[in-house]
Short mmCIF file of C-alpha atoms in Angstrom, two decimals:
data_model
loop_
_atom_site.label_atom_id
_atom_site.label_comp_id
_atom_site.label_asym_id
_atom_site.label_seq_id
_atom_site.Cartn_x
_atom_site.Cartn_y
_atom_site.Cartn_z
CA MET A 1 24.30 -6.36 8.36
CA TYR A 2 24.34 -5.19 12.02
CA VAL A 3 20.47 -5.40 12.00
CA ARG A 4 20.31 -8.78 10.32
CA LEU A 5 22.74 -10.03 12.91
CA ALA A 6 21.07 -8.66 15.88
CA PHE A 7 17.67 -9.90 14.80
CA GLY A 8 19.17 -13.39 14.04
CA VAL A 9 20.65 -13.43 17.54
CA ALA A 10 17.57 -12.04 19.40
CA ALA A 11 15.07 -14.37 17.49
CA HIS A 12 16.96 -17.58 18.61
CA LEU A 13 17.33 -16.66 22.24
CA GLN A 14 14.73 -18.13 24.63
CA SER A 15 13.52 -14.96 26.02
CA ASP A 16 9.79 -14.42 27.06
CA ILE A 17 9.41 -11.16 25.18
CA LEU A 18 11.00 -10.29 21.78
CA LEU A 19 11.14 -6.52 21.11
CA VAL A 20 11.49 -5.71 17.38
CA ASP A 21 11.94 -2.11 16.40
CA GLU A 22 11.47 -1.39 12.62
CA VAL A 23 13.50 -4.41 11.46
CA LEU A 24 11.31 -4.52 8.48
CA ALA A 25 12.42 -1.25 7.24
CA VAL A 26 15.93 -2.46 6.25
CA GLY A 27 17.10 -5.29 3.96
CA ASP A 28 15.58 -6.83 0.81
CA ALA A 29 12.40 -8.70 0.34
CA ILE A 30 13.83 -11.96 1.28
CA PHE A 31 15.16 -10.83 4.50
CA GLN A 32 11.89 -9.09 5.29
CA LYS A 33 9.90 -12.34 4.46
CA LYS A 34 12.37 -14.30 6.80
CA CYS A 35 11.68 -11.86 9.66
CA LEU A 36 7.96 -12.13 9.40
CA GLY A 37 8.17 -15.98 9.20
CA LYS A 38 10.41 -16.16 12.30
CA MET A 39 8.30 -13.72 14.34
CA ASN A 40 5.18 -15.57 13.39
CA GLU A 41 6.91 -18.80 14.37
CA VAL A 42 8.02 -17.40 17.76
CA ALA A 43 4.54 -15.95 18.53
CA LYS A 44 2.21 -18.86 17.45
CA SER A 45 4.48 -21.95 17.74
CA GLU A 46 6.50 -21.19 20.80
CA GLY A 47 3.94 -19.01 22.67
CA ARG A 48 6.27 -16.21 23.29
CA THR A 49 5.29 -12.59 23.18
CA ILE A 50 6.38 -10.23 20.37
CA LEU A 51 6.42 -6.40 20.75
CA LEU A 52 6.63 -5.04 17.24
CA VAL A 53 7.44 -1.29 16.66
CA SER A 54 6.73 -0.57 13.01
CA HIS A 55 4.81 1.71 10.58
CA ASN A 56 4.17 -1.33 8.32
CA ARG A 57 0.44 -1.84 8.99
CA ASP A 58 0.31 -5.00 6.73
CA ALA A 59 3.05 -6.71 8.85
CA ILE A 60 1.37 -5.66 12.15
CA ARG A 61 -2.11 -6.77 10.99
CA ASN A 62 -0.72 -10.32 10.10
CA LEU A 63 1.39 -10.59 13.29
CA CYS A 64 -0.43 -8.81 16.05
CA THR A 65 -3.76 -9.34 17.84
CA ARG A 66 -3.39 -6.08 19.93
CA SER A 67 -1.88 -2.80 18.88
CA ILE A 68 -1.12 0.65 20.36
CA LEU A 69 -1.19 3.81 18.34
CA PHE A 70 1.18 6.65 19.54
CA GLU A 71 1.07 10.29 18.46
CA ASP A 72 3.62 12.80 19.86
CA GLY A 73 4.52 10.27 22.66
CA SER A 74 0.76 9.72 23.78
CA ILE A 75 -1.30 6.72 23.39
CA VAL A 76 -4.35 7.65 21.13
CA ALA A 77 -5.79 4.13 20.63
CA ASP A 78 -5.05 0.60 22.24
CA GLY A 79 -7.11 -2.52 21.37
CA PRO A 80 -7.66 -5.11 18.56
CA THR A 81 -5.27 -4.57 15.65
CA ASP A 82 -8.06 -3.99 13.09
CA GLU A 83 -9.64 -1.33 15.24
CA VAL A 84 -6.40 0.53 15.87
CA ILE A 85 -5.29 0.41 12.17
CA HIS A 86 -8.86 1.81 11.35
CA THR A 87 -8.21 4.72 13.92
CA TYR A 88 -4.90 5.60 12.34
CA ASN A 89 -6.50 5.43 8.85
CA GLU A 90 -9.28 7.63 9.74
CA SER A 91 -6.77 10.16 11.14
CA ILE A 92 -5.00 10.51 7.91
CA ARG A 93 -7.92 9.99 5.34
CA GLN A 94 -8.66 13.78 4.94
CA ILE A 95 -5.18 14.20 3.35
CA GLU A 96 -5.67 16.09 0.00
CA VAL A 97 -2.79 16.29 -2.40
CA GLY A 98 -2.86 19.66 -4.16
CA HIS A 99 -0.77 22.87 -4.91
CA ASN A 100 0.00 23.58 -1.29
CA THR A 101 0.82 20.00 -0.08
CA ALA A 102 3.84 17.77 -0.14
CA ILE A 103 3.04 17.04 -3.97
CA ASN A 104 5.56 19.78 -4.64
CA ASN A 105 8.14 18.03 -2.47
CA GLU A 106 10.92 16.43 -4.70
CA ALA A 107 11.55 13.97 -2.00
CA TYR A 108 8.39 12.22 -3.21
CA ARG A 109 8.56 12.42 -6.93
CA ARG A 110 10.76 11.54 -9.77
CA GLY A 111 11.01 12.91 -13.37
CA ASN A 112 12.44 15.60 -15.60
CA GLY A 113 9.65 18.13 -15.19
CA SER A 114 8.15 17.63 -18.60
CA ILE A 115 4.74 16.86 -16.93
CA ARG A 116 3.58 17.34 -13.52
CA PHE A 117 0.81 15.95 -11.31
CA THR A 118 -0.80 19.02 -9.85
CA LYS A 119 -3.54 17.36 -7.64
CA ILE A 120 -4.43 13.86 -6.62
CA SER A 121 -7.30 12.55 -4.54
CA VAL A 122 -8.84 9.11 -3.58
CA THR A 123 -12.56 9.07 -3.00
CA ASP A 124 -15.46 6.61 -2.58
CA ILE A 125 -18.57 6.60 -4.79
CA LYS A 126 -20.06 9.57 -2.67
CA GLY A 127 -17.06 11.67 -3.36
CA ASP A 128 -15.72 11.53 0.25
CA GLN A 129 -11.99 11.25 0.53
CA LYS A 130 -10.68 8.02 2.29
CA TYR A 131 -8.21 5.20 2.01
CA LEU A 132 -9.96 2.47 3.98
CA TYR A 133 -12.36 0.43 1.84
CA SER A 134 -14.17 -2.90 2.22
CA ILE A 135 -13.58 -5.68 -0.47
CA GLY A 136 -15.95 -4.94 -3.34
CA GLU A 137 -16.08 -1.14 -2.91
CA LYS A 138 -15.33 0.95 -5.79
CA ILE A 139 -12.53 3.33 -5.51
CA TYR A 140 -12.18 6.68 -7.56
CA LEU A 141 -8.87 8.14 -8.40
CA GLN A 142 -8.92 11.88 -9.48
CA VAL A 143 -5.76 13.28 -11.13
CA SER A 144 -5.09 16.78 -12.24
CA TYR A 145 -1.78 17.59 -14.25
CA GLN A 146 -0.03 20.44 -16.32
CA VAL A 147 2.34 20.01 -19.24
CA TYR A 148 5.65 21.95 -19.11
CA LYS A 149 7.55 20.82 -22.16
CA PRO A 150 6.23 19.63 -25.68
CA MET A 151 5.17 15.89 -25.62
CA LEU A 152 3.77 13.44 -28.06
CA GLY A 153 0.68 11.89 -26.17
CA LEU A 154 0.22 11.12 -22.51
CA LYS A 155 -0.31 7.94 -20.45
CA LEU A 156 -1.39 7.44 -16.89
CA PHE A 157 -0.01 4.41 -14.95
CA VAL A 158 -1.42 3.51 -11.54
CA GLY A 159 -0.10 0.64 -9.54
CA LEU A 160 -0.71 -1.03 -6.11
CA ARG A 161 2.34 -2.20 -4.22
CA SER A 162 2.65 -4.78 -1.42
CA GLY A 163 2.56 -3.33 1.88
CA THR A 164 5.17 -5.82 3.08
CA THR A 165 7.75 -6.18 0.16
CA ARG A 166 6.82 -3.05 -1.70
CA GLU A 167 6.78 -5.16 -4.92
CA LEU A 168 4.06 -4.23 -7.66
CA VAL A 169 1.27 -6.45 -7.21
CA THR A 170 -1.23 -5.02 -9.81
CA SER A 171 -1.58 -1.98 -12.17
CA THR A 172 -3.61 -0.28 -14.72
CA ASP A 173 -2.68 2.07 -17.56
CA GLN A 174 -4.86 4.59 -19.42
CA LEU A 175 -4.24 6.55 -22.62
CA LEU A 176 -5.12 10.18 -21.82
CA SER A 177 -4.15 11.79 -25.18
CA ASP A 178 -2.43 10.64 -28.39
CA SER A 179 -2.01 14.22 -29.66
CA HIS A 180 0.93 16.74 -29.38
CA LEU A 181 0.74 18.51 -26.14
CA VAL A 182 2.37 21.89 -25.52
CA PRO A 183 3.50 23.85 -22.43
CA GLY A 184 0.49 25.13 -20.60
CA ASN A 185 -1.88 22.33 -21.45
CA VAL A 186 -3.67 21.08 -18.34
CA GLY A 187 -6.08 18.09 -17.91
CA LYS A 188 -7.76 16.00 -15.19
CA ILE A 189 -9.10 12.29 -15.22
CA LYS A 190 -11.32 10.32 -12.84
CA LEU A 191 -10.48 6.62 -12.84
CA GLU A 192 -12.67 3.90 -11.29
CA LEU A 193 -11.14 0.93 -9.68
CA THR A 194 -12.81 -2.23 -8.48
CA THR A 195 -11.53 -4.20 -5.45
CA LYS A 196 -13.63 -7.44 -5.70
CA ASP A 197 -10.79 -9.68 -6.69
CA LEU A 198 -8.14 -8.26 -4.22
CA LEU A 199 -7.48 -9.86 -0.80
CA PRO A 200 -7.38 -7.71 2.46
CA GLY A 201 -4.27 -5.94 3.13
CA GLU A 202 -2.41 -2.59 2.73
CA TYR A 203 -1.45 -1.33 -0.81
CA PRO A 204 0.71 1.65 -1.25
CA ILE A 205 -0.13 3.50 -4.32
CA TYR A 206 2.29 4.16 -7.28
CA TRP A 207 1.55 7.02 -9.52
CA HIS A 208 3.11 7.47 -13.01
CA LEU A 209 2.58 10.02 -15.85
CA SER A 210 4.63 9.64 -19.04
CA GLU A 211 4.75 10.50 -22.71
CA ILE A 212 3.42 7.63 -24.78
CA ASN A 213 6.77 6.47 -26.34
CA ASN A 214 8.97 7.84 -23.73
CA VAL A 215 8.03 6.10 -20.44
CA THR A 216 11.37 6.39 -18.64
CA THR A 217 12.40 10.12 -19.37
CA ASN A 218 9.56 12.31 -19.83
CA ILE A 219 7.74 11.29 -16.70
CA ASP A 220 6.38 12.31 -13.33
CA VAL A 221 6.37 9.62 -10.72
CA LEU A 222 4.99 9.89 -7.15
CA ASP A 223 5.85 7.26 -4.49
CA ASP A 224 4.47 7.19 -0.84
CA LEU A 225 2.82 10.64 -1.27
CA THR A 226 -0.76 9.45 -0.43
CA PRO A 227 -1.58 7.08 2.44
CA PRO A 228 -1.88 3.36 1.26
CA LEU A 229 -5.08 1.85 0.31
CA VAL A 230 -6.22 -0.56 3.10
CA LEU A 231 -8.74 -3.11 2.03
CA ARG A 232 -10.54 -5.15 4.76
CA SER A 233 -13.11 -8.04 4.65
CA PRO A 234 -14.99 -8.69 7.92
CA GLY A 235 -14.35 -12.25 9.18
CA VAL A 236 -11.14 -12.87 7.04
CA LYS A 237 -8.18 -13.33 9.42
CA THR A 238 -5.50 -14.62 7.27
CA GLN A 239 -4.88 -14.91 3.52
CA ILE A 240 -2.07 -16.00 1.20
CA GLY A 241 -1.22 -13.64 -1.71
CA TYR A 242 -3.10 -10.70 -3.17
CA PHE A 243 -5.90 -11.99 -5.33
CA ARG A 244 -8.83 -14.37 -5.26
CA MET A 245 -8.36 -17.05 -7.98
CA PRO A 246 -11.77 -17.72 -9.71
CA SER A 247 -12.57 -21.60 -9.05
CA ARG A 248 -15.43 -24.01 -8.55
CA ILE A 249 -15.81 -27.44 -7.20
CA ILE A 250 -17.00 -29.91 -9.96
CA SER A 251 -16.71 -33.07 -7.95
CA LYS A 252 -16.64 -33.84 -4.29
CA GLU A 253 -16.72 -37.06 -2.36
CA ILE A 254 -16.97 -37.23 1.43
CA ASN A 255 -16.69 -40.44 3.68
CA VAL A 256 -16.98 -42.65 0.64
CA LYS A 257 -16.55 -46.29 1.47
CA THR A 258 -14.09 -48.23 -0.87
#
């Protein structure tokens, strides 16, 4: 409540510079959208300067023309927003999720221990691990898992969230096994994703393993463990929504005299 009140007061003051520090990290999706709308209005309609301090790259990309990347208190990049975000993503693209990484940190996962992800990687067609892609590129998700309790079948669910609101915007589910699984069973899968119908933006990845008929109890869920996918398209500055809607013009009239 304090943050909402503070933002409301600050946004309506006639100051030359508006400093906003992680205001989008609190509140619900409606409040976050209102914040983005007001900051966009202040910057573009009123011509005032906004200094936005945030880890939300999607919001930064939509609001800011220039960005600065800090690491341990030092500036490591300063320039056009797309270039700075690219620098940041390149710095984290080598992250591999395996036995000795945060995949074993319970803060990033939910479930009852019946099944566990043991390794996750996100790669391009060459097998190079990265999280920054151009629209149209294929993305390969590789998952390894181990069974710890008897289960009847196994499904993999992968979803992409909105980088701004965290809502699930698209997903896919795959049947890995319809047989009885016993403790000690292990497996791995490589999944191909296509990005041709998505719009540029930041998409955190949601990972979900579950028993076929018990998708809420016998599960392993990972949130925010891997860096988000960042999709870019040269020349595209703004977009609305998350997908391209297939369409074609069947009739057009220009400068027609009546």
